Coordinates of N, CA and C in Angstrom, one line a residue:
X1 N 70.1 106.6 75.6 CA 70.3 107.6 76.6 C 69.6 107.3 78.0
X2 N 68.3 106.9 77.8 CA 67.5 106.5 78.9 C 68.1 105.4 79.7
X3 N 68.6 104.4 78.9 CA 69.3 103.2 79.5 C 70.5 103.6 80.3
X4 N 71.3 104.6 79.8 CA 72.6 105.1 80.5 C 72.2 105.7 81.8
X5 N 71.2 106.6 81.7 CA 70.8 107.4 82.9 C 70.3 106.4 83.9
X6 N 69.6 105.3 83.7 CA 69.1 104.4 84.6 C 70.3 103.5 85.2
X7 N 71.3 103.2 84.3 CA 72.4 102.4 84.8 C 73.2 103.3 85.8
X8 N 73.5 104.5 85.5 CA 74.3 105.2 86.4 C 73.5 105.7 87.7
X9 N 72.2 105.8 87.6 CA 71.4 106.1 88.8 C 71.5 104.7 89.7
X10 N 71.5 103.6 89.1 CA 71.6 102.3 89.9 C 73.0 102.3 90.5
X11 N 74.1 102.8 89.9 CA 75.4 102.7 90.4 C 75.4 103.8 91.6
X12 N 74.7 104.9 91.5 CA 74.7 105.8 92.6 C 73.9 105.2 93.7
X13 N 72.9 104.5 93.5 CA 72.1 103.8 94.5 C 72.9 102.8 95.2
X14 N 73.8 102.0 94.4 CA 74.7 101.1 94.9 C 75.7 101.6 96.0
X15 N 76.2 102.8 95.5 CA 77.2 103.6 96.3 C 76.5 104.0 97.8
X16 N 75.2 104.4 97.6 CA 74.6 104.8 98.8 C 74.1 103.7 99.7
X17 N 74.0 102.5 99.1 CA 73.7 101.3 100.0 C 74.8 100.8 100.9
X18 N 74.6 100.4 102.0 CA 75.6 99.7 102.8 C 75.3 98.3 102.8
X19 N 76.1 97.4 102.4 CA 75.8 96.1 102.5 C 77.0 95.2 102.5
X20 N 77.0 94.1 103.1 CA 78.1 93.1 103.2 C 77.5 91.8 103.4
X21 N 78.2 90.8 102.6 CA 77.7 89.5 102.7 C 78.6 88.6 101.8
X22 N 78.3 87.3 101.9 CA 78.9 86.4 101.0 C 78.0 85.5 100.5
X23 N 78.2 85.0 99.2 CA 77.4 84.0 98.5 C 78.1 82.7 98.7
X24 N 77.4 81.7 98.5 CA 77.8 80.3 98.6 C 78.7 80.1 97.4
X25 N 78.7 80.8 96.4 CA 79.6 80.7 95.1 C 78.9 79.7 94.2
X26 N 79.8 79.2 93.2 CA 79.4 78.3 92.2 C 79.7 78.8 90.9
X27 N 79.8 77.9 89.9 CA 80.0 78.3 88.5 C 81.2 79.2 88.3
X28 N 82.2 79.1 89.0 CA 83.4 79.9 88.7 C 83.4 81.2 89.4
X29 N 82.4 81.6 90.2 CA 82.4 82.9 90.8 C 83.3 82.9 92.0
X30 N 83.7 84.2 92.4 CA 84.5 84.4 93.5 C 83.7 85.2 94.4
X31 N 83.5 84.8 95.8 CA 82.7 85.6 96.6 C 83.7 86.3 97.6
X32 N 83.0 87.3 98.2 CA 83.7 88.0 99.3 C 84.8 88.8 98.7
X33 N 86.1 88.5 99.3 CA 87.2 89.2 98.9 C 88.3 88.3 98.6
X34 N 88.2 87.1 98.1 CA 89.2 86.2 98.1 C 89.9 85.9 96.8
X35 N 91.1 85.3 96.9 CA 91.6 84.5 95.9 C 92.2 85.2 94.7
X36 N 93.0 86.2 94.8 CA 93.7 86.8 93.5 C 95.1 86.5 93.7
X37 N 95.7 85.4 93.3 CA 97.0 85.1 93.4 C 98.0 86.2 93.0
X38 N 97.5 87.0 92.0 CA 98.4 88.0 91.5 C 98.8 89.1 92.6
X39 N 97.9 89.1 93.5 CA 98.1 90.1 94.7 C 98.4 89.5 96.0
X40 N 99.0 88.3 95.9 CA 99.5 87.6 97.2 C 98.3 87.0 97.9
X41 N 97.2 86.9 97.4 CA 96.1 86.3 98.2 C 96.1 84.7 98.1
X42 N 95.7 84.2 99.1 CA 95.6 82.8 99.2 C 94.1 82.3 99.2
X43 N 93.4 82.8 98.2 CA 92.0 82.4 98.2 C 91.8 80.9 98.4
X44 N 90.9 80.5 99.0 CA 90.8 79.1 99.4 C 89.7 78.5 98.5
X45 N 90.1 77.4 97.8 CA 89.1 76.7 96.9 C 88.1 76.1 97.7
X46 N 86.8 76.3 97.5 CA 85.8 75.8 98.4 C 85.3 74.4 97.7
X47 N 85.7 74.0 96.6 CA 85.4 72.9 96.0 C 84.1 73.0 95.2
X48 N 83.5 74.2 95.0 CA 82.2 74.2 94.2 C 82.4 74.9 93.0
X49 N 82.9 74.0 92.0 CA 83.1 74.4 90.6 C 84.0 75.7 90.5
X50 N 85.1 75.7 91.2 CA 86.1 76.7 91.0 C 85.8 78.0 91.6
X51 N 84.7 78.2 92.5 CA 84.5 79.4 93.1 C 85.6 79.6 94.2
X52 N 85.7 80.7 94.6 CA 86.7 81.0 95.7 C 86.1 82.0 96.7
X53 N 86.4 81.8 97.9 CA 86.1 82.9 98.9 C 87.3 83.0 99.9
X54 N 87.3 84.0 100.6 CA 88.4 84.2 101.6 C 88.6 85.7 101.9
X55 N 89.8 86.1 102.3 CA 89.9 87.4 102.7 C 91.1 88.2 101.9
X56 N 91.0 88.1 100.6 CA 91.9 88.8 99.8 C 91.7 90.2 99.4
X57 N 91.9 90.6 98.3 CA 91.9 92.0 97.9 C 90.5 92.5 97.2
X58 N 89.7 91.7 96.6 CA 88.5 92.1 96.1 C 87.5 92.4 97.2
X59 N 86.9 93.7 97.2 CA 86.0 94.1 98.3 C 84.7 93.4 98.2
X60 N 84.1 93.2 99.4 CA 82.8 92.5 99.5 C 81.5 93.2 99.2
X61 N 81.7 94.7 99.0 CA 80.6 95.5 98.7 C 80.9 96.5 97.7
X62 N 79.9 97.2 97.2 CA 80.1 98.2 96.1 C 80.9 99.4 96.7
X63 N 80.5 99.9 97.9 CA 81.1 101.0 98.4 C 82.6 100.9 98.5
X64 N 83.2 99.6 99.0 CA 84.6 99.4 99.1 C 85.1 99.3 97.7
X65 N 84.4 98.8 96.8 CA 85.0 98.7 95.4 C 85.3 100.0 94.8
X66 N 84.3 101.0 95.0 CA 84.5 102.3 94.4 C 85.6 103.1 95.2
X67 N 85.6 102.8 96.6 CA 86.8 103.3 97.4 C 88.1 103.1 96.9
X68 N 88.4 101.8 96.5 CA 89.7 101.4 96.0 C 90.1 101.8 94.6
X69 N 89.0 102.2 93.9 CA 89.2 102.5 92.4 C 89.9 103.8 92.3
X70 N 90.6 103.9 91.1 CA 91.3 105.2 90.7 C 90.6 105.8 89.5
X71 N 89.6 105.1 88.9 CA 88.9 105.6 87.7 C 87.6 104.7 87.6
X72 N 86.5 105.2 87.3 CA 85.4 104.5 86.8 C 84.7 105.2 85.7
X73 N 84.2 104.5 84.8 CA 83.6 105.1 83.6 C 83.3 104.0 82.6
X74 N 83.0 104.4 81.3 CA 82.6 103.6 80.2 C 83.7 103.6 79.1
X75 N 83.9 102.4 78.6 CA 84.9 102.3 77.5 C 84.5 103.2 76.2
X76 N 85.3 104.0 75.8 CA 85.1 104.8 74.6 C 85.6 104.2 73.4
X77 N 87.0 103.7 73.5 CA 87.6 103.1 72.3 C 88.7 102.2 72.8
X78 N 89.3 101.5 72.0 CA 90.4 100.5 72.4 C 91.7 101.0 71.8
X79 N 92.7 100.8 72.5 CA 94.1 101.1 72.0 C 94.9 99.8 72.0
X80 N 96.1 99.9 71.5 CA 96.9 98.7 71.3 C 97.1 97.9 72.7
X81 N 97.2 98.6 73.8 CA 97.5 98.0 75.0 C 96.5 98.3 76.1
X82 N 95.3 98.8 75.8 CA 94.4 99.2 76.7 C 93.2 99.8 76.2
X83 N 92.7 100.9 76.7 CA 91.5 101.5 76.1 C 91.4 103.0 76.6
X84 N 90.5 103.7 76.1 CA 90.1 105.1 76.4 C 88.8 105.0 77.2
X85 N 88.7 105.7 78.4 CA 87.5 105.7 79.2 C 87.0 107.1 79.3
X86 N 85.7 107.1 79.1 CA 84.9 108.4 79.5 C 84.5 108.2 80.9
X87 N 85.2 109.1 81.8 CA 84.8 108.9 83.2 C 83.5 109.2 83.6
X88 N 83.1 108.5 84.7 CA 81.8 108.8 85.3 C 82.1 110.1 86.2
X89 N 81.1 111.0 86.1 CA 81.3 112.2 86.9 C 80.2 112.3 87.9
X90 N 80.4 113.0 89.0 CA 79.5 113.2 90.1 C 78.6 114.3 89.9
X91 N 77.4 114.1 89.9 CA 76.5 115.3 89.8 C 75.9 115.7 91.1
X92 N 74.9 116.5 91.1 CA 74.3 116.9 92.3 C 73.8 115.9 93.1
X93 N 73.8 115.9 94.4 CA 73.2 115.0 95.5 C 74.0 113.6 95.3
X94 N 75.2 113.6 94.9 CA 76.0 112.3 94.7 C 75.7 111.5 93.6
X95 N 74.9 111.8 92.8 CA 74.5 110.9 91.6 C 75.6 110.8 90.6
X96 N 75.7 109.6 90.1 CA 76.7 109.4 89.1 C 76.1 109.8 87.7
X97 N 77.0 110.4 86.9 CA 76.5 110.8 85.5 C 77.6 110.3 84.5
X98 N 77.0 109.7 83.5 CA 77.8 109.2 82.4 C 77.4 109.9 81.1
X99 N 78.4 110.4 80.4 CA 77.9 111.0 79.1 C 77.4 110.0 78.1
X100 N 76.2 110.4 77.4 CA 75.7 109.6 76.4 C 76.7 109.3 75.3
X101 N 76.6 108.2 74.6 CA 77.6 107.9 73.5 C 77.5 109.0 72.5
X102 N 78.6 109.6 72.0 CA 78.6 110.7 71.1 C 78.7 112.2 71.8
X103 N 78.5 112.1 73.1 CA 78.5 113.4 73.8 C 79.6 113.4 74.9
X104 N 80.7 112.5 74.8 CA 81.7 112.5 75.8 C 82.5 113.8 75.5
X105 N 83.0 114.3 76.6 CA 83.9 115.4 76.4 C 85.3 115.3 77.2
X106 N 85.4 114.3 78.1 CA 86.5 114.0 78.8 C 86.9 112.6 78.6
X107 N 88.3 112.2 78.5 CA 88.7 110.9 78.3 C 90.0 110.7 79.0
X108 N 90.2 109.4 79.6 CA 91.3 109.0 80.2 C 92.0 107.7 79.5
X109 N 93.3 107.8 79.2 CA 93.9 106.8 78.5 C 94.3 105.7 79.6
X110 N 93.9 104.5 79.4 CA 94.3 103.4 80.3 C 95.1 102.4 79.6
X111 N 96.2 102.0 80.2 CA 97.1 100.9 79.8 C 97.0 99.8 80.7
X112 N 96.9 98.6 80.1 CA 96.8 97.5 81.0 C 98.3 97.0 81.3
X113 N 98.6 97.1 82.6 CA 100.1 96.7 83.0 C 100.1 95.1 82.8
X114 N 101.4 94.8 82.5 CA 101.6 93.3 82.6 C 101.1 92.6 83.9
X115 N 100.4 91.6 83.9 CA 99.8 91.0 85.1 C 98.5 91.6 85.5
X116 N 98.1 92.6 84.8 CA 96.8 93.1 85.1 C 95.6 92.1 85.2
X117 N 94.9 92.1 86.2 CA 93.9 91.1 86.4 C 92.5 91.7 86.0
X118 N 91.7 90.9 85.5 CA 90.2 91.3 85.0 C 89.1 90.4 85.7
X119 N 88.3 91.2 86.3 CA 87.2 90.6 87.1 C 85.8 91.2 86.6
X120 N 84.8 90.3 86.6 CA 83.4 90.8 86.4 C 82.9 91.0 87.9
X121 N 82.5 92.2 88.2 CA 82.0 92.5 89.6 C 80.5 92.5 89.5
X122 N 79.8 91.4 90.1 CA 78.4 91.4 90.0 C 78.0 92.0 91.4
X123 N 77.3 93.2 91.3 CA 76.8 93.9 92.4 C 75.3 93.7 92.6
X124 N 74.8 93.3 93.7 CA 73.4 93.2 94.0 C 73.0 94.7 94.2
X125 N 72.1 95.2 93.5 CA 71.6 96.6 93.7 C 70.9 96.8 94.9
X126 N 70.3 95.8 95.5 CA 69.5 95.9 96.8 C 70.3 95.9 98.0
X127 N 71.4 95.0 97.9 CA 72.2 94.9 99.2 C 73.6 95.4 99.0
X128 N 74.0 95.9 97.7 CA 75.3 96.4 97.4 C 76.5 95.3 97.6
X129 N 76.0 94.1 97.8 CA 77.0 92.9 97.9 C 77.6 92.7 96.6
X130 N 79.0 92.6 96.6 CA 79.7 92.2 95.3 C 80.2 90.8 95.4
X131 N 80.1 90.2 94.2 CA 80.7 88.9 94.1 C 81.5 88.9 92.7
X132 N 82.5 88.2 92.6 CA 83.4 88.2 91.4 C 83.5 87.0 90.6
X133 N 83.8 87.2 89.4 CA 84.0 86.1 88.4 C 85.3 86.6 87.6
X134 N 86.2 85.6 87.4 CA 87.5 85.9 86.7 C 87.1 86.4 85.2
X135 N 87.7 87.2 84.6 CA 87.4 87.7 83.3 C 88.7 87.9 82.6
X136 N 88.7 88.4 81.3 CA 90.0 88.7 80.6 C 89.7 89.9 79.8
X137 N 90.9 90.5 79.2 CA 90.8 91.7 78.5 C 89.7 91.7 77.4
X138 N 89.6 90.5 76.7 CA 88.8 90.4 75.7 C 87.3 90.5 76.1
X139 N 87.1 90.4 77.3 CA 85.6 90.7 77.8 C 85.1 92.1 77.9
X140 N 86.2 93.0 77.8 CA 85.9 94.5 77.7 C 85.4 94.7 76.3
X141 N 84.3 95.4 76.3 CA 83.7 95.9 75.0 C 83.3 97.4 75.2
X142 N 83.1 98.1 74.0 CA 82.8 99.4 74.1 C 81.5 99.7 75.0
X143 N 81.4 100.6 75.7 CA 80.4 101.1 76.6 C 80.3 100.4 77.8
X144 N 81.3 99.3 78.0 CA 81.3 98.5 79.2 C 81.6 99.4 80.4
X145 N 80.9 99.4 81.5 CA 81.3 100.1 82.8 C 82.3 99.4 83.4
X146 N 83.4 100.2 83.7 CA 84.6 99.8 84.3 C 84.9 100.4 85.6
X147 N 85.5 99.7 86.6 CA 86.1 100.3 87.7 C 87.5 99.8 87.7
X148 N 88.5 100.8 87.8 CA 89.9 100.5 87.4 C 90.7 101.0 88.6
X149 N 91.7 100.1 89.0 CA 92.6 100.2 90.0 C 94.0 100.3 89.3
X150 N 94.9 101.2 89.8 CA 96.2 101.4 89.1 C 96.8 102.7 89.6
X151 N 97.7 103.2 88.8 CA 98.5 104.4 89.0 C 98.6 105.2 87.9
X152 N 98.4 106.6 88.0 CA 98.6 107.5 86.9 C 100.1 107.9 86.9
X153 N 100.6 108.0 85.6 CA 102.0 108.4 85.3 C 101.9 110.0 85.2
X154 N 103.1 110.5 84.8 CA 103.3 111.9 84.7 C 102.4 112.6 83.5
X155 N 102.0 111.7 82.6 CA 101.1 112.1 81.4 C 99.6 111.8 81.6
X156 N 99.3 111.6 82.9 CA 97.9 111.4 83.3 C 97.4 110.1 82.5
X157 N 98.3 109.1 82.3 CA 97.8 107.9 81.7 C 97.6 106.9 83.0
X158 N 96.5 106.2 83.0 CA 96.3 105.3 84.2 C 96.9 103.9 83.8
X159 N 97.8 103.4 84.5 CA 98.4 102.1 84.3 C 97.6 101.2 85.2
X160 N 96.7 100.3 84.7 CA 95.8 99.4 85.4 C 96.5 98.2 85.9
X161 N 96.3 97.9 87.2 CA 96.6 96.7 87.7 C 95.5 95.7 87.9
X162 N 94.3 96.3 88.1 CA 93.0 95.4 88.2 C 92.0 96.2 87.6
X163 N 91.1 95.5 86.7 CA 90.1 96.1 86.0 C 88.7 95.3 86.3
X164 N 87.8 96.0 86.9 CA 86.5 95.4 87.2 C 85.5 95.7 86.1
X165 N 84.8 94.8 85.5 CA 83.6 95.0 84.6 C 82.4 95.1 85.5
X166 N 81.8 96.2 85.7 CA 80.9 96.4 86.7 C 79.4 96.0 86.2
X167 N 78.8 95.1 86.8 CA 77.4 94.6 86.3 C 76.5 94.7 87.6
X168 N 75.4 95.3 87.4 CA 74.4 95.2 88.6 C 73.3 94.1 88.3
X169 N 72.8 93.5 89.5 CA 71.9 92.5 89.5 C 70.9 92.8 90.5
X170 N 69.8 92.0 90.4 CA 68.7 92.1 91.5 C 67.6 93.2 91.3
X171 N 67.5 93.6 90.0 CA 66.5 94.5 89.7 C 65.1 93.9 89.5

């Protein structure tokens, strides 16, 4: 419980921070906002172990990442073609609140659309700078913090086109 409160307090701090920057990349990471061919981006290969940088769809900072999202929260359980998410709620003074495991009361069904892309979003908690690493659906685990982009259908099911596994760094 204490760990969850700390995690979401850090998420709120990341939202409050304004930061922008790019990393030199390396080890398969993607910096800035480049290189998602599924979204028509022409990320440029910089030649450093598969990292990409450019001006595509992935935001360069945490504020922008949360702005483009349609849902953020923690994975509660898995379904045949997606997962169920316990959404992060906004508390007083703009803080992010996530229910402790076993105390969730609201859930959103998420379906991964064909062509859905998965990214690990590494967010520096001090600068709010975001860098990205390609991921897969198999990387999503229970209690993973997700930021999801997609569209809701008439049954309030979110059809995800992009899923970000949110990780904070720099503590």
